[in-house]
Amino acid sequence: MPAYDDTNIFARILRGEIPNRTVLETEHTLAFHDIMPKAPVHVLLIPKGAYVSYDDFAANASDAEILDFTRAVARLTRELGVDLDKGQGYRAITNAGEHGVQEVPHFHLHILGGRNIGRMVEPA
Ligand code: 5GP
């Protein structure tokens, strides 16, 4: 696992050095609008802890952090109106490392919706 780089843009957002449009904040988790939205709804959900990728988070976060993050997915999709009770769905994506084409090395889940997002990836 690469060392966590605390100069990354999401670490700076968490420290309050860069503004963000917050959608949801809990004890261990923050959700905010992506600065370059790829869909009518494009929100990033991040743990407040220093984790590089989903596998880093899954292996090393505390139970409380994982529970908080997972429950935040439910709250967030409901608040964004894309959940399957009242909305029309969404795609959750996380990119990791070079092959995942991860731009910001702080674990984040993209929640995309508000339109049909299309097929997941191009065929190999
Ligand atoms: P990745 O490619 O790492 O999965 O996605 C990083 C995401 O962060 C991109 O969708 C990009 O638009 C978003 N992003 C990059 N810099 C900022 C920023 O300063 N503020 C916000 N809100 N989003 C950012």
Tab-separated table of N, CA, C and O and ligand atoms in Angstrom:
chain	number	residue	atom	x	y	z
A	1	MET	N	0.855	-1.197	0.000
A	1	MET	CA	0.000	0.000	0.000
A	1	MET	C	0.890	1.246	0.000
A	1	MET	O	1.757	1.381	0.866
A	2	PRO	N	0.693	2.169	-0.944
A	2	PRO	CA	1.479	3.401	-0.889
A	2	PRO	C	1.146	4.188	0.385
A	2	PRO	O	0.035	4.106	0.890
A	3	ALA	N	2.127	4.920	0.862
A	3	ALA	CA	1.887	5.747	2.047
A	3	ALA	C	0.839	6.807	1.703
A	3	ALA	O	0.771	7.283	0.568
A	4	TYR	N	0.029	7.147	2.682
A	4	TYR	CA	-0.993	8.178	2.491
A	4	TYR	C	-0.315	9.543	2.342
A	4	TYR	O	0.522	9.924	3.166
A	5	ASP	N	-0.693	10.268	1.316
A	5	ASP	CA	-0.123	11.594	1.048
A	5	ASP	C	-1.091	12.656	1.566
A	5	ASP	O	-2.138	12.893	0.959
A	6	ASP	N	-0.742	13.267	2.685
A	6	ASP	CA	-1.732	14.177	3.290
A	6	ASP	C	-1.768	15.559	2.632
A	6	ASP	O	-2.417	16.479	3.142
A	7	THR	N	-1.097	15.692	1.473
A	7	THR	CA	-1.266	16.932	0.699
A	7	THR	C	-2.342	16.763	-0.376
A	7	THR	O	-2.604	17.701	-1.138
A	8	ASN	N	-2.955	15.568	-0.471
A	8	ASN	CA	-3.972	15.373	-1.523
A	8	ASN	C	-5.171	16.301	-1.267
A	8	ASN	O	-5.434	16.744	-0.157
A	9	ILE	N	-5.901	16.548	-2.341
A	9	ILE	CA	-6.945	17.580	-2.318
A	9	ILE	C	-8.064	17.271	-1.310
A	9	ILE	O	-8.601	18.177	-0.669
A	10	PHE	N	-8.374	15.980	-1.112
A	10	PHE	CA	-9.455	15.658	-0.168
A	10	PHE	C	-8.975	15.821	1.279
A	10	PHE	O	-9.763	16.207	2.155
A	11	ALA	N	-7.698	15.551	1.521
A	11	ALA	CA	-7.146	15.820	2.855
A	11	ALA	C	-7.228	17.318	3.134
A	11	ALA	O	-7.541	17.743	4.254
A	12	ARG	N	-6.976	18.111	2.112
A	12	ARG	CA	-7.039	19.566	2.282
A	12	ARG	C	-8.483	20.028	2.507
A	12	ARG	O	-8.737	20.933	3.314
A	13	ILE	N	-9.424	19.384	1.825
A	13	ILE	CA	-10.847	19.681	2.075
A	13	ILE	C	-11.196	19.329	3.522
A	13	ILE	O	-11.840	20.113	4.230
A	14	LEU	N	-10.747	18.166	3.972
A	14	LEU	CA	-11.057	17.738	5.347
A	14	LEU	C	-10.447	18.685	6.380
A	14	LEU	O	-11.017	18.887	7.456
A	15	ARG	N	-9.306	19.279	6.063
A	15	ARG	CA	-8.686	20.228	7.003
A	15	ARG	C	-9.302	21.622	6.900
A	15	ARG	O	-8.901	22.537	7.614
A	16	GLY	N	-10.239	21.785	5.954
A	16	GLY	CA	-10.898	23.086	5.797
A	16	GLY	C	-10.068	24.084	5.009
A	16	GLY	O	-10.357	25.282	5.019
A	17	GLU	N	-9.028	23.597	4.312
A	17	GLU	CA	-8.152	24.510	3.558
A	17	GLU	C	-8.746	24.871	2.196
A	17	GLU	O	-8.352	25.863	1.595
A	18	ILE	N	-9.664	24.011	1.724
A	18	ILE	CA	-10.298	24.209	0.420
A	18	ILE	C	-11.800	24.063	0.628
A	18	ILE	O	-12.229	23.132	1.326
A	19	PRO	N	-12.603	24.977	0.057
A	19	PRO	CA	-14.047	24.874	0.261
A	19	PRO	C	-14.654	23.688	-0.473
A	19	PRO	O	-14.064	23.172	-1.440
A	20	ASN	N	-15.799	23.255	-0.018
A	20	ASN	CA	-16.535	22.190	-0.710
A	20	ASN	C	-18.010	22.427	-0.488
A	20	ASN	O	-18.406	23.152	0.426
A	21	ARG	N	-18.817	21.809	-1.342
A	21	ARG	CA	-20.273	21.875	-1.182
A	21	ARG	C	-20.718	20.588	-0.492
A	21	ARG	O	-20.981	19.583	-1.124
A	22	THR	N	-20.786	20.668	0.830
A	22	THR	CA	-21.098	19.487	1.637
A	22	THR	C	-22.556	19.088	1.476
A	22	THR	O	-23.449	19.936	1.487
A	23	VAL	N	-22.779	17.787	1.337
A	23	VAL	CA	-24.138	17.238	1.259
A	23	VAL	C	-24.491	16.568	2.590
A	23	VAL	O	-25.628	16.638	3.047
A	24	LEU	N	-23.504	15.936	3.195
A	24	LEU	CA	-23.747	15.145	4.406
A	24	LEU	C	-22.445	15.068	5.191
A	24	LEU	O	-21.382	14.895	4.595
A	25	GLU	N	-22.563	15.211	6.497
A	25	GLU	CA	-21.372	14.995	7.334
A	25	GLU	C	-21.774	14.216	8.565
A	25	GLU	O	-22.776	14.528	9.211
A	26	THR	N	-20.995	13.189	8.872
A	26	THR	CA	-21.213	12.402	10.084
A	26	THR	C	-19.892	12.382	10.849
A	26	THR	O	-18.913	13.010	10.440
A	27	GLU	N	-19.855	11.611	11.929
A	27	GLU	CA	-18.645	11.588	12.756
A	27	GLU	C	-17.408	11.202	11.948
A	27	GLU	O	-16.341	11.800	12.097
A	28	HIS	N	-17.554	10.209	11.064
A	28	HIS	CA	-16.367	9.665	10.378
A	28	HIS	C	-16.385	9.862	8.864
A	28	HIS	O	-15.485	9.354	8.183
A	29	THR	N	-17.408	10.519	8.335
A	29	THR	CA	-17.628	10.505	6.889
A	29	THR	C	-18.078	11.881	6.396
A	29	THR	O	-18.792	12.593	7.104
A	30	LEU	N	-17.658	12.219	5.169
A	30	LEU	CA	-18.082	13.490	4.555
A	30	LEU	C	-18.516	13.217	3.117
A	30	LEU	O	-17.861	12.430	2.408
A	31	ALA	N	-19.594	13.861	2.687
A	31	ALA	CA	-20.033	13.771	1.288
A	31	ALA	C	-20.154	15.183	0.736
A	31	ALA	O	-20.691	16.080	1.396
A	32	PHE	N	-19.646	15.376	-0.473
A	32	PHE	CA	-19.685	16.704	-1.103
A	32	PHE	C	-19.788	16.550	-2.613
A	32	PHE	O	-19.435	15.514	-3.178
A	33	HIS	N	-20.262	17.619	-3.263
A	33	HIS	CA	-20.432	17.580	-4.713
A	33	HIS	C	-19.078	17.546	-5.414
A	33	HIS	O	-18.158	18.288	-5.026
A	34	ASP	N	-18.978	16.720	-6.449
A	34	ASP	CA	-17.770	16.695	-7.275
A	34	ASP	C	-17.640	18.038	-7.994
A	34	ASP	O	-18.624	18.596	-8.485
A	35	ILE	N	-16.422	18.529	-8.097
A	35	ILE	CA	-16.193	19.851	-8.705
A	35	ILE	C	-16.424	19.833	-10.216
A	35	ILE	O	-16.740	20.865	-10.811
A	36	MET	N	-16.278	18.654	-10.835
A	36	MET	CA	-16.522	18.517	-12.283
A	36	MET	C	-17.529	17.395	-12.506
A	36	MET	O	-17.157	16.279	-12.901
A	37	PRO	N	-18.820	17.670	-12.227
A	37	PRO	CA	-19.817	16.594	-12.241
A	37	PRO	C	-19.953	15.938	-13.611
A	37	PRO	O	-19.978	16.615	-14.630
A	38	LYS	N	-20.027	14.604	-13.608
A	38	LYS	CA	-20.176	13.829	-14.846
A	38	LYS	C	-21.626	13.401	-15.063
A	38	LYS	O	-21.924	12.687	-16.016
A	39	ALA	N	-22.508	13.825	-14.178
A	39	ALA	CA	-23.932	13.479	-14.252
A	39	ALA	C	-24.683	14.523	-13.439
A	39	ALA	O	-24.067	15.255	-12.652
A	40	PRO	N	-26.017	14.621	-13.609
A	40	PRO	CA	-26.782	15.616	-12.826
A	40	PRO	C	-26.556	15.470	-11.324
A	40	PRO	O	-26.548	16.464	-10.593
A	41	VAL	N	-26.399	14.249	-10.858
A	41	VAL	CA	-26.002	13.996	-9.471
A	41	VAL	C	-24.605	13.375	-9.507
A	41	VAL	O	-24.391	12.349	-10.160
A	42	HIS	N	-23.656	14.027	-8.873
A	42	HIS	CA	-22.301	13.456	-8.772
A	42	HIS	C	-21.710	13.919	-7.448
A	42	HIS	O	-21.236	15.050	-7.312
A	43	VAL	N	-21.778	13.028	-6.480
A	43	VAL	CA	-21.333	13.337	-5.124
A	43	VAL	C	-20.240	12.348	-4.736
A	43	VAL	O	-20.259	11.175	-5.138
A	44	LEU	N	-19.272	12.835	-3.982
A	44	LEU	CA	-18.168	12.003	-3.496
A	44	LEU	C	-18.356	11.765	-2.004
A	44	LEU	O	-18.596	12.716	-1.253
A	45	LEU	N	-18.260	10.517	-1.604
A	45	LEU	CA	-18.366	10.138	-0.192
A	45	LEU	C	-16.987	9.681	0.256
A	45	LEU	O	-16.405	8.781	-0.377
A	46	ILE	N	-16.467	10.312	1.308
A	46	ILE	CA	-15.112	9.967	1.767
A	46	ILE	C	-15.098	9.722	3.270
A	46	ILE	O	-15.828	10.367	4.030
A	47	PRO	N	-14.246	8.805	3.712
A	47	PRO	CA	-14.024	8.697	5.151
A	47	PRO	C	-13.139	9.863	5.594
A	47	PRO	O	-12.326	10.360	4.811
A	48	LYS	N	-13.290	10.286	6.830
A	48	LYS	CA	-12.428	11.357	7.338
A	48	LYS	C	-11.025	10.841	7.652
A	48	LYS	O	-10.077	11.611	7.706
A	49	GLY	N	-10.906	9.539	7.855
A	49	GLY	CA	-9.611	8.929	8.138
A	49	GLY	C	-8.739	8.874	6.896
A	49	GLY	O	-9.220	8.995	5.760
A	50	ALA	N	-7.449	8.652	7.132
A	50	ALA	CA	-6.442	8.683	6.057
A	50	ALA	C	-6.304	7.309	5.409
A	50	ALA	O	-5.453	6.511	5.802
A	51	TYR	N	-7.139	7.037	4.406
A	51	TYR	CA	-7.097	5.758	3.686
A	51	TYR	C	-6.945	6.044	2.202
A	51	TYR	O	-7.642	6.890	1.643
A	52	VAL	N	-6.055	5.303	1.569
A	52	VAL	CA	-5.718	5.565	0.167
A	52	VAL	C	-6.795	5.031	-0.778
A	52	VAL	O	-7.135	5.664	-1.772
A	53	SER	N	-7.314	3.855	-0.465
A	53	SER	CA	-8.178	3.134	-1.409
A	53	SER	C	-9.238	2.355	-0.637
A	53	SER	O	-9.179	2.252	0.603
A	54	TYR	N	-10.162	1.786	-1.386
A	54	TYR	CA	-11.221	0.996	-0.729
A	54	TYR	C	-10.621	-0.188	0.026
A	54	TYR	O	-11.021	-0.485	1.164
A	55	ASP	N	-9.661	-0.869	-0.591
A	55	ASP	CA	-9.080	-2.037	0.102
A	55	ASP	C	-8.320	-1.608	1.356
A	55	ASP	O	-8.340	-2.316	2.382
A	56	ASP	N	-7.657	-0.435	1.310
A	56	ASP	CA	-6.988	0.096	2.497
A	56	ASP	C	-8.032	0.355	3.584
A	56	ASP	O	-7.874	-0.072	4.744
A	57	PHE	N	-9.121	1.010	3.213
A	57	PHE	CA	-10.195	1.305	4.173
A	57	PHE	C	-10.782	0.015	4.739
A	57	PHE	O	-10.941	-0.140	5.955
A	58	ALA	N	-11.088	-0.933	3.849
A	58	ALA	CA	-11.728	-2.183	4.280
A	58	ALA	C	-10.827	-2.978	5.219
A	58	ALA	O	-11.301	-3.634	6.155
A	59	ALA	N	-9.519	-2.904	4.987
A	59	ALA	CA	-8.584	-3.675	5.816
A	59	ALA	C	-8.240	-2.964	7.118
A	59	ALA	O	-8.037	-3.616	8.147
A	60	ASN	N	-8.166	-1.646	7.088
A	60	ASN	CA	-7.541	-0.933	8.202
A	60	ASN	C	-8.444	0.023	8.987
A	60	ASN	O	-8.066	0.463	10.075
A	61	ALA	N	-9.611	0.360	8.456
A	61	ALA	CA	-10.503	1.256	9.210
A	61	ALA	C	-11.119	0.495	10.393
A	61	ALA	O	-11.227	-0.736	10.371
A	62	SER	N	-11.524	1.256	11.394
A	62	SER	CA	-12.190	0.646	12.557
A	62	SER	C	-13.617	0.226	12.161
A	62	SER	O	-14.174	0.719	11.170
A	63	ASP	N	-14.185	-0.656	12.963
A	63	ASP	CA	-15.574	-1.058	12.722
A	63	ASP	C	-16.488	0.172	12.723
A	63	ASP	O	-17.413	0.273	11.910
A	64	ALA	N	-16.235	1.106	13.623
A	64	ALA	CA	-17.085	2.306	13.718
A	64	ALA	C	-17.005	3.129	12.432
A	64	ALA	O	-18.025	3.634	11.943
A	65	GLU	N	-15.816	3.247	11.875
A	65	GLU	CA	-15.662	4.024	10.634
A	65	GLU	C	-16.371	3.326	9.468
A	65	GLU	O	-17.023	3.976	8.648
A	66	ILE	N	-16.224	2.003	9.403
A	66	ILE	CA	-16.839	1.249	8.294
A	66	ILE	C	-18.364	1.296	8.409
A	66	ILE	O	-19.069	1.496	7.407
A	67	LEU	N	-18.862	1.156	9.623
A	67	LEU	CA	-20.311	1.226	9.824
A	67	LEU	C	-20.834	2.615	9.458
A	67	LEU	O	-21.841	2.750	8.748
A	68	ASP	N	-20.141	3.615	9.913
A	68	ASP	CA	-20.556	5.001	9.656
A	68	ASP	C	-20.572	5.274	8.149
A	68	ASP	O	-21.535	5.848	7.621
A	69	PHE	N	-19.535	4.848	7.449
A	69	PHE	CA	-19.443	5.075	6.002
A	69	PHE	C	-20.572	4.334	5.279
A	69	PHE	O	-21.243	4.897	4.405
A	70	THR	N	-20.792	3.098	5.668
A	70	THR	CA	-21.805	2.277	4.991
A	70	THR	C	-23.203	2.845	5.211
A	70	THR	O	-24.005	2.946	4.273
A	71	ARG	N	-23.494	3.232	6.436
A	71	ARG	CA	-24.802	3.848	6.716
A	71	ARG	C	-24.944	5.183	5.987
A	71	ARG	O	-26.049	5.571	5.592
A	72	ALA	N	-23.830	5.892	5.804
A	72	ALA	CA	-23.887	7.178	5.087
A	72	ALA	C	-24.304	6.961	3.634
A	72	ALA	O	-24.960	7.829	3.052
A	73	VAL	N	-23.955	5.824	3.053
A	73	VAL	CA	-24.394	5.529	1.674
A	73	VAL	C	-25.922	5.533	1.615
A	73	VAL	O	-26.526	6.126	0.701
A	74	ALA	N	-26.547	4.915	2.596
A	74	ALA	CA	-28.010	4.853	2.613
A	74	ALA	C	-28.619	6.237	2.786
A	74	ALA	O	-29.551	6.622	2.063
A	75	ARG	N	-28.075	6.997	3.741
A	75	ARG	CA	-28.605	8.357	3.966
A	75	ARG	C	-28.403	9.227	2.746
A	75	ARG	O	-29.292	9.979	2.334
A	76	LEU	N	-27.219	9.138	2.164
A	76	LEU	CA	-26.865	9.993	1.037
A	76	LEU	C	-27.741	9.710	-0.184
A	76	LEU	O	-28.269	10.647	-0.802
A	77	THR	N	-27.889	8.456	-0.539
A	77	THR	CA	-28.689	8.140	-1.737
A	77	THR	C	-30.134	8.570	-1.539
A	77	THR	O	-30.786	9.033	-2.488
A	78	ARG	N	-30.635	8.463	-0.308
A	78	ARG	CA	-31.999	8.941	-0.020
A	78	ARG	C	-32.057	10.453	-0.148
A	78	ARG	O	-32.957	11.000	-0.786
A	79	GLU	N	-31.081	11.140	0.452
A	79	GLU	CA	-31.110	12.614	0.425
A	79	GLU	C	-30.928	13.152	-0.981
A	79	GLU	O	-31.459	14.210	-1.323
A	80	LEU	N	-30.205	12.423	-1.816
A	80	LEU	CA	-30.004	12.847	-3.208
A	80	LEU	C	-31.181	12.453	-4.096
A	80	LEU	O	-31.256	12.868	-5.253
A	81	GLY	N	-32.074	11.635	-3.574
A	81	GLY	CA	-33.258	11.213	-4.332
A	81	GLY	C	-32.970	10.164	-5.394
A	81	GLY	O	-33.722	10.052	-6.367
A	82	VAL	N	-31.878	9.422	-5.223
A	82	VAL	CA	-31.529	8.410	-6.224
A	82	VAL	C	-31.686	6.985	-5.682
A	82	VAL	O	-31.387	6.021	-6.384
A	83	ASP	N	-32.126	6.862	-4.435
A	83	ASP	CA	-32.303	5.529	-3.836
A	83	ASP	C	-33.446	4.798	-4.544
A	83	ASP	O	-34.199	5.396	-5.315
A	84	LEU	N	-33.565	3.510	-4.277
A	84	LEU	CA	-34.555	2.714	-5.011
A	84	LEU	C	-35.926	2.698	-4.358
A	84	LEU	O	-36.850	2.080	-4.884
A	85	ASP	N	-36.102	3.384	-3.228
A	85	ASP	CA	-37.447	3.526	-2.682
A	85	ASP	C	-38.197	4.616	-3.437
A	85	ASP	O	-39.323	4.429	-3.871
A	86	LYS	N	-37.544	5.773	-3.597
A	86	LYS	CA	-38.231	6.916	-4.224
A	86	LYS	C	-37.581	7.371	-5.513
A	86	LYS	O	-38.189	8.079	-6.301
A	87	GLY	N	-36.330	7.006	-5.737
A	87	GLY	CA	-35.610	7.475	-6.912
A	87	GLY	C	-35.475	6.413	-7.984
A	87	GLY	O	-36.117	5.366	-7.939
A	88	GLN	N	-34.604	6.706	-8.960
A	88	GLN	CA	-34.453	5.810	-10.112
A	88	GLN	C	-33.082	5.160	-10.183
A	88	GLN	O	-32.722	4.593	-11.212
A	89	GLY	N	-32.323	5.266	-9.114
A	89	GLY	CA	-31.072	4.528	-9.063
A	89	GLY	C	-29.843	5.387	-9.298
A	89	GLY	O	-29.916	6.585	-9.565
A	90	TYR	N	-28.713	4.745	-9.206
A	90	TYR	CA	-27.426	5.451	-9.217
A	90	TYR	C	-26.332	4.437	-9.520
A	90	TYR	O	-26.573	3.222	-9.533
A	91	ARG	N	-25.148	4.939	-9.779
A	91	ARG	CA	-23.958	4.069	-9.839
A	91	ARG	C	-22.985	4.521	-8.773
A	91	ARG	O	-22.738	5.728	-8.617
A	92	ALA	N	-22.447	3.556	-8.031
A	92	ALA	CA	-21.383	3.830	-7.060
A	92	ALA	C	-20.087	3.278	-7.637
A	92	ALA	O	-20.022	2.108	-8.013
A	93	ILE	N	-19.087	4.138	-7.725
A	93	ILE	CA	-17.796	3.747	-8.315
A	93	ILE	C	-16.683	4.141	-7.362
A	93	ILE	O	-16.713	5.232	-6.790
A	94	THR	N	-15.687	3.264	-7.229
A	94	THR	CA	-14.453	3.712	-6.591
A	94	THR	C	-13.277	3.297	-7.458
A	94	THR	O	-13.230	2.170	-7.961
A	95	ASN	N	-12.382	4.226	-7.692
A	95	ASN	CA	-11.195	3.982	-8.500
A	95	ASN	C	-10.007	3.809	-7.564
A	95	ASN	O	-9.894	4.520	-6.566
A	96	ALA	N	-9.121	2.865	-7.905
A	96	ALA	CA	-7.942	2.632	-7.064
A	96	ALA	C	-6.708	2.463	-7.925
A	96	ALA	O	-6.688	1.638	-8.844
A	97	GLY	N	-5.701	3.266	-7.611
A	97	GLY	CA	-4.384	3.082	-8.219
A	97	GLY	C	-4.333	3.368	-9.707
A	97	GLY	O	-5.228	3.992	-10.292
A	98	GLU	N	-3.258	2.888	-10.303
A	98	GLU	CA	-2.964	3.214	-11.704
A	98	GLU	C	-3.995	2.604	-12.650
A	98	GLU	O	-4.550	3.292	-13.509
A	99	HIS	N	-4.292	1.315	-12.487
A	99	HIS	CA	-5.240	0.677	-13.410
A	99	HIS	C	-6.664	1.152	-13.166
A	99	HIS	O	-7.485	1.167	-14.089
A	100	GLY	N	-6.955	1.545	-11.945
A	100	GLY	CA	-8.277	2.103	-11.650
A	100	GLY	C	-8.399	3.564	-12.044
A	100	GLY	O	-9.482	4.134	-11.943
A	101	VAL	N	-7.266	4.145	-12.453
A	101	VAL	CA	-7.197	5.560	-12.849
A	101	VAL	C	-7.745	6.459	-11.730
A	101	VAL	O	-8.674	7.230	-11.912
A	102	GLN	N	-7.102	6.293	-10.579
A	102	GLN	CA	-7.461	7.101	-9.408
A	102	GLN	C	-6.678	8.408	-9.466
A	102	GLN	O	-5.451	8.410	-9.530
A	103	GLU	N	-7.411	9.503	-9.410
A	103	GLU	CA	-6.778	10.822	-9.501
A	103	GLU	C	-6.395	11.333	-8.102
A	103	GLU	O	-5.317	11.873	-7.914
A	104	VAL	N	-7.295	11.159	-7.156
A	104	VAL	CA	-7.058	11.675	-5.798
A	104	VAL	C	-6.823	10.487	-4.855
A	104	VAL	O	-7.717	9.646	-4.684
A	105	PRO	N	-5.637	10.401	-4.246
A	105	PRO	CA	-5.279	9.217	-3.452
A	105	PRO	C	-5.819	9.227	-2.025
A	105	PRO	O	-5.078	9.014	-1.058
A	106	HIS	N	-7.098	9.550	-1.914
A	106	HIS	CA	-7.833	9.404	-0.646
A	106	HIS	C	-9.101	8.663	-1.025
A	106	HIS	O	-9.845	9.121	-1.908
A	107	PHE	N	-9.361	7.518	-0.379
A	107	PHE	CA	-10.506	6.686	-0.752
A	107	PHE	C	-11.783	7.518	-0.873
A	107	PHE	O	-12.125	8.298	0.012
A	108	HIS	N	-12.476	7.321	-1.991
A	108	HIS	CA	-13.766	8.003	-2.190
A	108	HIS	C	-14.675	7.142	-3.041
A	108	HIS	O	-14.230	6.407	-3.919
A	109	LEU	N	-15.956	7.268	-2.750
A	109	LEU	CA	-16.990	6.596	-3.529
A	109	LEU	C	-17.724	7.667	-4.325
A	109	LEU	O	-18.221	8.642	-3.754
A	110	HIS	N	-17.742	7.493	-5.659
A	110	HIS	CA	-18.539	8.395	-6.494
A	110	HIS	C	-19.977	7.876	-6.488
A	110	HIS	O	-20.199	6.675	-6.728
A	111	ILE	N	-20.938	8.746	-6.265
A	111	ILE	CA	-22.357	8.410	-6.441
A	111	ILE	C	-22.865	9.234	-7.612
A	111	ILE	O	-22.888	10.468	-7.557
A	112	LEU	N	-23.220	8.532	-8.693
A	112	LEU	CA	-23.651	9.197	-9.931
A	112	LEU	C	-25.088	8.819	-10.227
A	112	LEU	O	-25.473	7.646	-10.145
A	113	GLY	N	-25.888	9.823	-10.598
A	113	GLY	CA	-27.275	9.524	-10.928
A	113	GLY	C	-27.938	10.734	-11.570
A	113	GLY	O	-27.273	11.646	-12.046
A	114	GLY	N	-29.268	10.695	-11.569
A	114	GLY	CA	-30.021	11.782	-12.183
A	114	GLY	C	-30.270	11.580	-13.661
A	114	GLY	O	-30.975	12.370	-14.296
A	115	ARG	N	-29.656	10.564	-14.232
A	115	ARG	CA	-29.903	10.136	-15.614
A	115	ARG	C	-29.405	8.696	-15.705
A	115	ARG	O	-28.725	8.198	-14.787
A	116	ASN	N	-29.737	8.036	-16.836
A	116	ASN	CA	-29.183	6.694	-17.059
A	116	ASN	C	-27.674	6.837	-17.252
A	116	ASN	O	-27.229	7.556	-18.158
A	117	ILE	N	-26.890	6.178	-16.446
A	117	ILE	CA	-25.441	6.360	-16.449
A	117	ILE	C	-24.760	5.535	-17.562
A	117	ILE	O	-23.584	5.719	-17.850
A	118	GLY	N	-25.502	4.667	-18.195
A	118	GLY	CA	-24.922	3.891	-19.295
A	118	GLY	C	-24.217	2.645	-18.804
A	118	GLY	O	-24.189	2.357	-17.609
A	119	ARG	N	-23.626	1.932	-19.745
A	119	ARG	CA	-22.954	0.682	-19.381
A	119	ARG	C	-21.732	0.961	-18.517
A	119	ARG	O	-21.110	2.013	-18.625
A	120	MET	N	-21.379	-0.016	-17.715
A	120	MET	CA	-20.358	0.194	-16.691
A	120	MET	C	-18.989	0.519	-17.287
A	120	MET	O	-18.381	1.523	-16.955
A	121	VAL	N	-18.469	-0.347	-18.141
A	121	VAL	CA	-17.160	-0.106	-18.777
A	121	VAL	C	-17.241	-0.615	-20.211
A	121	VAL	O	-18.111	-1.418	-20.552
A	122	GLU	N	-16.300	-0.146	-21.023
A	122	GLU	CA	-16.223	-0.657	-22.392
A	122	GLU	C	-15.704	-2.089	-22.370
A	122	GLU	O	-14.926	-2.458	-21.500
A	123	PRO	N	-16.132	-2.906	-23.362
A	123	PRO	CA	-15.591	-4.269	-23.425
A	123	PRO	C	-14.063	-4.233	-23.568
A	123	PRO	O	-13.520	-3.287	-24.133
A	124	ALA	N	-13.411	-5.262	-23.061
A	124	ALA	CA	-11.928	-5.317	-23.122
A	124	ALA	C	-11.465	-5.410	-24.572
A	124	ALA	O	-12.147	-5.962	-25.406
B	1	5GP	P1	-10.899	9.777	-9.070
B	1	5GP	O1	-10.465	9.840	-10.501
B	1	5GP	O2	-9.722	9.906	-8.127
B	1	5GP	O3	-11.764	8.595	-8.779
B	1	5GP	O4	-11.849	11.013	-8.866
B	1	5GP	C1	-11.473	12.223	-8.299
B	1	5GP	C2	-12.652	13.162	-8.408
B	1	5GP	O5	-12.379	14.296	-7.597
B	1	5GP	C3	-12.899	13.688	-9.835
B	1	5GP	O6	-14.227	13.358	-10.229
B	1	5GP	C4	-12.699	15.198	-9.694
B	1	5GP	O7	-13.598	15.949	-10.483
B	1	5GP	C5	-12.897	15.435	-8.211
B	1	5GP	N1	-12.161	16.560	-7.692
B	1	5GP	C6	-10.854	16.880	-7.924
B	1	5GP	N2	-10.506	17.984	-7.265
B	1	5GP	C7	-11.614	18.379	-6.575
B	1	5GP	C8	-11.867	19.480	-5.688
B	1	5GP	O8	-11.025	20.315	-5.395
B	1	5GP	N3	-13.126	19.549	-5.162
B	1	5GP	C9	-14.099	18.636	-5.464
B	1	5GP	N4	-15.291	18.803	-4.903
B	1	5GP	N5	-13.885	17.598	-6.290
B	1	5GP	C10	-12.654	17.475	-6.841
